[in-house]
Short mmCIF file of C-alpha atoms in Angstrom, two decimals:
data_model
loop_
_atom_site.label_atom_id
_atom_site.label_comp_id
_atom_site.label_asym_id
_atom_site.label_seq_id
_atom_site.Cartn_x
_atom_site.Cartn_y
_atom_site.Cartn_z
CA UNK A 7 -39.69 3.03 -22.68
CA UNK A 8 -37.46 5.41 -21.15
CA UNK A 9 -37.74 6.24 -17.37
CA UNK A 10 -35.99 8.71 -14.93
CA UNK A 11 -34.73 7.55 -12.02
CA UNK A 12 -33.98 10.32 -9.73
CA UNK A 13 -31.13 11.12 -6.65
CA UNK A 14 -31.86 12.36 -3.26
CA UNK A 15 -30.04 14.11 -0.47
CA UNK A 16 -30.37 13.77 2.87
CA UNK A 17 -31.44 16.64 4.91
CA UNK A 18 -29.75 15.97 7.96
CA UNK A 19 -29.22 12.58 9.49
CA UNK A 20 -29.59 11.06 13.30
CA UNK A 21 -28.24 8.19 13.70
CA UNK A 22 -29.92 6.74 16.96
CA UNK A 23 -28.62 3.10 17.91
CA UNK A 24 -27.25 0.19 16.70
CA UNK A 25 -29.97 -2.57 16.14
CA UNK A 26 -29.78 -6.97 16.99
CA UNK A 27 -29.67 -7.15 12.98
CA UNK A 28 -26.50 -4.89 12.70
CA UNK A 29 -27.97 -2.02 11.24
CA UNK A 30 -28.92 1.26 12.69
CA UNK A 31 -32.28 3.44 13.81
CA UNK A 32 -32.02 6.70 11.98
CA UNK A 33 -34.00 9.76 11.06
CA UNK A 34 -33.70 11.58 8.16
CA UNK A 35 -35.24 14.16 5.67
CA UNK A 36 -34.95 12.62 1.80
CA UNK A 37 -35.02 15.19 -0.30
CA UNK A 38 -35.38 13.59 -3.91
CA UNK A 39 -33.46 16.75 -6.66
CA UNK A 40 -33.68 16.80 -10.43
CA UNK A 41 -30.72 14.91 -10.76
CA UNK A 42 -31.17 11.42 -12.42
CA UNK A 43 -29.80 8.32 -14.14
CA UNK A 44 -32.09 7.55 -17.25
CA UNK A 45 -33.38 4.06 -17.94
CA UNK A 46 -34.75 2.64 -20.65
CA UNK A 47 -36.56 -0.66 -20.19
CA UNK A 48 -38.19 -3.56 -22.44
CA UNK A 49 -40.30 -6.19 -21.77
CA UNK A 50 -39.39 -9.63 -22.82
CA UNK A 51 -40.92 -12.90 -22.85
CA UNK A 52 -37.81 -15.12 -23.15
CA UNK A 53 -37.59 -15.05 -19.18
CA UNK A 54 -33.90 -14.05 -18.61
CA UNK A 55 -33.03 -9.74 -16.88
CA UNK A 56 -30.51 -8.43 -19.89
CA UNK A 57 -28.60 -5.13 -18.40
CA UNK A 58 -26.73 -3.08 -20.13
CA UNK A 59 -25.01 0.47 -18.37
CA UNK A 60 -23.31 3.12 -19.83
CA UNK A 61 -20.24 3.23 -16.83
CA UNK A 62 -18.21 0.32 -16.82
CA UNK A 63 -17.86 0.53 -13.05
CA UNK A 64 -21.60 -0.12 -12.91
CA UNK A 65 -22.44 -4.48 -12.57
CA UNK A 66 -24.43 -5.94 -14.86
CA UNK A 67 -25.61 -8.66 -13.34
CA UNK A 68 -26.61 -9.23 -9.36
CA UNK A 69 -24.53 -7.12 -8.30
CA UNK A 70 -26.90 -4.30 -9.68
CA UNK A 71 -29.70 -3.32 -7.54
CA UNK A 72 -31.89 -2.87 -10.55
CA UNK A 73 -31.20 -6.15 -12.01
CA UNK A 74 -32.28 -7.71 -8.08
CA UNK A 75 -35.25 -5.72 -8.33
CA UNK A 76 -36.67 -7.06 -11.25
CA UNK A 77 -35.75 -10.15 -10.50
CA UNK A 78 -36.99 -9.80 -7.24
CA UNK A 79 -40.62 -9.18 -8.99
CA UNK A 80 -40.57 -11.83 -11.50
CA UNK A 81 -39.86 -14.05 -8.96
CA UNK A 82 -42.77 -12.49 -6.38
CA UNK A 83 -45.57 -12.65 -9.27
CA UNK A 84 -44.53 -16.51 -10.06
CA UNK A 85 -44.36 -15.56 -13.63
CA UNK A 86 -41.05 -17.54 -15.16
CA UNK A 87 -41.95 -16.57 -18.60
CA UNK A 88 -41.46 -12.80 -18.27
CA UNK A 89 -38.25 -10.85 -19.02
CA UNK A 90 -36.39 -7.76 -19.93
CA UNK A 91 -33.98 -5.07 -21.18
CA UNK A 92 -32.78 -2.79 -18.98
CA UNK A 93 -30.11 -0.44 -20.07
CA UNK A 94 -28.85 2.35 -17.33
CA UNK A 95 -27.71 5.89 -18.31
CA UNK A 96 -25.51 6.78 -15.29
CA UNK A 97 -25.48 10.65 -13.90
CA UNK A 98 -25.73 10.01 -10.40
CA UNK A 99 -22.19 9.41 -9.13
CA UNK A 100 -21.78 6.18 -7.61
CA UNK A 101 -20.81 5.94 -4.02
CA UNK A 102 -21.25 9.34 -3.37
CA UNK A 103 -24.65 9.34 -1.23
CA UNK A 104 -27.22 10.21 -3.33
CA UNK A 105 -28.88 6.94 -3.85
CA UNK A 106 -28.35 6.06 -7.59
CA UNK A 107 -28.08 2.42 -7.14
CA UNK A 108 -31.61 2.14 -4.97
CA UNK A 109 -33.38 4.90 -7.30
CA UNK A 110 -32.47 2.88 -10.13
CA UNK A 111 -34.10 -0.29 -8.31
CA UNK A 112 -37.16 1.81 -7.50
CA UNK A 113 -37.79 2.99 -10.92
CA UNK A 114 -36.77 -0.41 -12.08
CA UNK A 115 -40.03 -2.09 -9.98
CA UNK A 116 -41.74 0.59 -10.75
CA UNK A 117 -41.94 0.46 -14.74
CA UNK A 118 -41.64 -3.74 -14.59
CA UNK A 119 -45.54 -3.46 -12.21
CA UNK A 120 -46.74 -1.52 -15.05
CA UNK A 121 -45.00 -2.83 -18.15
CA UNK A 122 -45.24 -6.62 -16.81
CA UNK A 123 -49.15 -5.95 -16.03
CA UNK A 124 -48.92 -6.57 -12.54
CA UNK A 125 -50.75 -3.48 -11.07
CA UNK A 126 -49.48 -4.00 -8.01
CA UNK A 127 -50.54 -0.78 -5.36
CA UNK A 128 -48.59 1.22 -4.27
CA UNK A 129 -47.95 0.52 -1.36
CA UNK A 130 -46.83 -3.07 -1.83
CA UNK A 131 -44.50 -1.80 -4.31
CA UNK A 132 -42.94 0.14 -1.65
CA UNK A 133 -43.40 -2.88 0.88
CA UNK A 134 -41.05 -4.98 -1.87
CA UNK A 135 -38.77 -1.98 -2.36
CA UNK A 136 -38.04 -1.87 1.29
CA UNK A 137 -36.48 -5.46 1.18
CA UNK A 138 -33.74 -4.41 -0.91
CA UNK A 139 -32.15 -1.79 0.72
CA UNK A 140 -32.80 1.22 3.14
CA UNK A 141 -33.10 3.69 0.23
CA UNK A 142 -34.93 2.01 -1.98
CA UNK A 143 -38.40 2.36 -0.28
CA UNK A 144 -38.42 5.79 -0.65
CA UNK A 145 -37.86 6.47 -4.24
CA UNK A 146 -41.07 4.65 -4.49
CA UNK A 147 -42.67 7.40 -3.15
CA UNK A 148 -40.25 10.26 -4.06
CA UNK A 149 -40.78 13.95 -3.39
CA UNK A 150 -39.50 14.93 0.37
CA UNK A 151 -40.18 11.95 3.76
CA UNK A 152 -38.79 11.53 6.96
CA UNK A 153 -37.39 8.48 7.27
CA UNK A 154 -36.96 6.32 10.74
CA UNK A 155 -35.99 2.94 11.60
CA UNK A 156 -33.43 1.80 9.05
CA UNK A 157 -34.62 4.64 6.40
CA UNK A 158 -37.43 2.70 5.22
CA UNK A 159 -40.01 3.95 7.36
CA UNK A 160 -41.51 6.55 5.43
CA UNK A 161 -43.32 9.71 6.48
CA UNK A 162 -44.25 11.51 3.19
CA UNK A 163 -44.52 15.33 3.95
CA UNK A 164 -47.02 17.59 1.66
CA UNK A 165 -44.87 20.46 2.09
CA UNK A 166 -42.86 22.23 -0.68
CA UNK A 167 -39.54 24.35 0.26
CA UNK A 168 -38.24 26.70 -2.42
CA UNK A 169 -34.40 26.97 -2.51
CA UNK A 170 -31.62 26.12 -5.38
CA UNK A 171 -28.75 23.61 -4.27
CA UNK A 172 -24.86 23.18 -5.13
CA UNK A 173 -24.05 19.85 -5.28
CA UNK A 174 -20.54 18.80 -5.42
CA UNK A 175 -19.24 15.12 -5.95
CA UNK A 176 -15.49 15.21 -4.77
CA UNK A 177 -14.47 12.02 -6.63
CA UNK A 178 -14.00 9.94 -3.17
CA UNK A 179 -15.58 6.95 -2.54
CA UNK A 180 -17.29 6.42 1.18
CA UNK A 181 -18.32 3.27 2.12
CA UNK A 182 -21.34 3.21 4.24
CA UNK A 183 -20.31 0.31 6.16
CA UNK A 184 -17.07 2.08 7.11
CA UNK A 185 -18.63 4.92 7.98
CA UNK A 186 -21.21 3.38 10.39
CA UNK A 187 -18.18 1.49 11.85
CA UNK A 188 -16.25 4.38 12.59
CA UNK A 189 -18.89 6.05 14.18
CA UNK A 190 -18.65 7.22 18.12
CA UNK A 191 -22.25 6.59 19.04
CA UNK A 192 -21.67 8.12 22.60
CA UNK A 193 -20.83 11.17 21.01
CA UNK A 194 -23.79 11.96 18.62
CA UNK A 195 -25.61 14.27 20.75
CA UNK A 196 -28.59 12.15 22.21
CA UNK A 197 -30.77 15.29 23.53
CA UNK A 198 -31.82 15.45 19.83
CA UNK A 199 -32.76 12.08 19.51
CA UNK A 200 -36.54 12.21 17.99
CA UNK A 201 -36.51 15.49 17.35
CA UNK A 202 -36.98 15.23 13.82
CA UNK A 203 -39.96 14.79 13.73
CA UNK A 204 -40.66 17.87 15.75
CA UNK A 205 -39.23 20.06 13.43
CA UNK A 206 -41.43 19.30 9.89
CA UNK A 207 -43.54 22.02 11.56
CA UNK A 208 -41.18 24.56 11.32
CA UNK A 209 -38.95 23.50 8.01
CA UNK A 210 -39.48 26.67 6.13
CA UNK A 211 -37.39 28.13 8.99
CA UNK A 212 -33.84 28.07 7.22
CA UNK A 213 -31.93 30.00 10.07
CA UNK A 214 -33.01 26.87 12.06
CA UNK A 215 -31.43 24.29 9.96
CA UNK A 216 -27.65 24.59 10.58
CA UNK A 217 -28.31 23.66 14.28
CA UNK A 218 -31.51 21.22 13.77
CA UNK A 219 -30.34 18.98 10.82
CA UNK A 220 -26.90 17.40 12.03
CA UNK A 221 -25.46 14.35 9.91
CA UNK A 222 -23.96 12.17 12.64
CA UNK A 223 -21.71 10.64 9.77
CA UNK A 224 -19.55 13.49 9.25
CA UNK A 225 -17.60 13.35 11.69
CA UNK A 226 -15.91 9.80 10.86
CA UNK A 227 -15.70 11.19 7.60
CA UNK A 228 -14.64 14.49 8.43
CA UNK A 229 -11.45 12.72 10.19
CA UNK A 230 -10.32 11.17 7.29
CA UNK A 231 -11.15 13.10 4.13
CA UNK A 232 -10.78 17.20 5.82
CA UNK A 233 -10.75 18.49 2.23
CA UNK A 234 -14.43 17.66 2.75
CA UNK A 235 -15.08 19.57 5.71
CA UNK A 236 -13.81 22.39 4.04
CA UNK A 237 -15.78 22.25 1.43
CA UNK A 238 -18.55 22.17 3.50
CA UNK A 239 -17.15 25.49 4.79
CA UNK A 240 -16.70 26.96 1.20
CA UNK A 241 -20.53 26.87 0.84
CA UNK A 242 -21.59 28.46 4.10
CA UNK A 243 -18.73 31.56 2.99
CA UNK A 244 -20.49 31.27 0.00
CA UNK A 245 -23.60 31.87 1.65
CA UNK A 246 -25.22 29.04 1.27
CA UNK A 247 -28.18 28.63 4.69
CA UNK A 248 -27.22 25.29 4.82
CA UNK A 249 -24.43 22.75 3.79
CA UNK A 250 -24.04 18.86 4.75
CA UNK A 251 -22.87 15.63 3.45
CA UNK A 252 -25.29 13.85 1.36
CA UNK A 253 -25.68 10.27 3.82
CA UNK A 254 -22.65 8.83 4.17
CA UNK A 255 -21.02 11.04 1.10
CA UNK A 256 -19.07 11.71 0.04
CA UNK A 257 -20.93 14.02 -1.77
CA UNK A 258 -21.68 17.30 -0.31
CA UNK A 259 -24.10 20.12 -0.96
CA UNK A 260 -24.69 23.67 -0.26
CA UNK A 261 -28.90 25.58 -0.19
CA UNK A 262 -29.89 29.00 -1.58
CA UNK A 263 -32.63 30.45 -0.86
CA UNK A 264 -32.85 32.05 -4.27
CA UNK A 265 -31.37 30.79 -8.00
CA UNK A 266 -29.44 33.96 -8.00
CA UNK A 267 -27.69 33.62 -5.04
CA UNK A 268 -26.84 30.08 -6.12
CA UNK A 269 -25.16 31.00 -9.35
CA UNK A 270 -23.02 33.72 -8.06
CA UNK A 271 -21.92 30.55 -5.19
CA UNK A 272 -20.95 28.20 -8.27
CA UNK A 273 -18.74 30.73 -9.52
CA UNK A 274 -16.70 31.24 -6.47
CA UNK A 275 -16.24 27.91 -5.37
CA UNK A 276 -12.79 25.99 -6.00
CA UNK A 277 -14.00 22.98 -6.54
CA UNK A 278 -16.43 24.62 -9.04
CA UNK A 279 -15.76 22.31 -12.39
CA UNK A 280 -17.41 19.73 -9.97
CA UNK A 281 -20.24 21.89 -8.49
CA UNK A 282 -23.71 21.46 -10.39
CA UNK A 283 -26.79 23.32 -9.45
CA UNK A 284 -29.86 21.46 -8.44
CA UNK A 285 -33.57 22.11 -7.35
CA UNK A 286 -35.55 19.69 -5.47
CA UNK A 287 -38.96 17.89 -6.62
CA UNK A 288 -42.25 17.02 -5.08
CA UNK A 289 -44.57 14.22 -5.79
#
């Protein structure tokens, strides 16, 4: 069966404090968009995880989040006998902050509960998810959440914004690790710690965005790569309401409040062989 496996952005991200288990507390807005991988899976009974991708940067083995995840469920439901085929159609960029890797996983436990017969609920699927990786939690629930602690405390919020996105992947690879290492906590504006929160009440508000939203990680990034910055500031001249990194990038993305405006933005952009358009989904 085949099975999309969709990207997010992050609207905005707070990073808060460094935590005893070396991570950090966050908050962010995932936005899930109609970009996605495709995967088509196959249930076996010869008890071994085949998988197959269509990049040749992409592991095929445990190095893969998707293969972990369904080995991670065969080994939770104590069922040796069961296998599968899983072969990945990349479209999400790797390393460029829009989750591919831990949307792949999510779909991945998601198809193996139903095509394994597990009918495990959903929330234990997302309980599961949440042990592989920050992200990976929420693509079991999709649509648009706030997300606290490490990103995989989920807030799922009901309402749906209209706009049309530029995305642009810049062909630079950010590592996450790096970029929470190079980060100057004392300088990430701590008045708007937990303010997130505060704001789903007012998120159809776009003029409020650009000053509301930060993403803390830009500015390590920022440093190093500038062409990004700027093309952060090629989308806001392009009128976009708001622009950001995507998580740690180094993907970056630009919001129109109408398709129109969108399209005419595309066209005047340099980088615009890399720019695609995007919407986002709901649940």
């Amino acid at each position: 069966m085949l099975f999309r496996a969709f990207a997010k952005i992050n609207l905005g991200l707070k990073v808060l404090n460094k935590r005893a288990d070396g991570f950090h507390n966050i908050e962010t807005f995932f936005q899930q968009i109609d970009l996605h991988d495709d995967i088509a899976i196959e249930p076996t009974s010869d008890g071994r995880i085949h998988l197959t991708c269509s990049d040749k940067d992409c592991p095929t083995d445990a190095g893969n989040l998707a293969f972990r995840a369904a080995a991670m469920l065969k080994k939770y439901l104590n069922a040796p006998s069961l296998g599968c085929r899983i072969h990945i159609e990349k479209r999400i960029p790797m390393g460029g902050g829009l989750g591919g890797g831990s949307s792949d996983a999510a779909t991945t436990i998601l198809a193996l509960n139903t095509l394994w017969g597990a009918s495990l609920p959903p929330t234990q699927i997302t309980e599961l998810a949440a042990g592989l990786g920050s992200d990976v939690a929420f693509f079991t629930i999709g649509g648009l959440a706030l997300g606290t602690g490490r990103g995989e405390k989920l807030l799922p919020i009901d309402d749906k914004i209209s706009y049309t996105g530029i995305l642009v992947y810049p062909g630079i690879h950010i590592s996450t690790p790096w970029a929470y290492k190079n980060l100057n906590l004392s300088l990430t504006n701590s008045d708007k710690i937990g303010k997130f929160i505060d704001f789903i009440r007012e998120l159809g508000r776009f003029d409020q965005w650009q000053s509301r939203l930060p993403n803390d990680l830009e500015a390590p990034v920022f440093r190093v790569h500038r062409s990004l910055q700027n093309i952060v500031a090629e989308l806001y001249s392009a009128g976009a309401f708001y622009a950001r990194m995507s998580g740690s990038g180094s993907s970056l993305y630009g919001l129109f409040d109408t398709p129109g405006k969108a399209e005419a933005a595309q066209s005047l952009l340099k980088n615009r062989r890399q720019a695609k358009l995007f919407i986002p989904i709901y649940r």
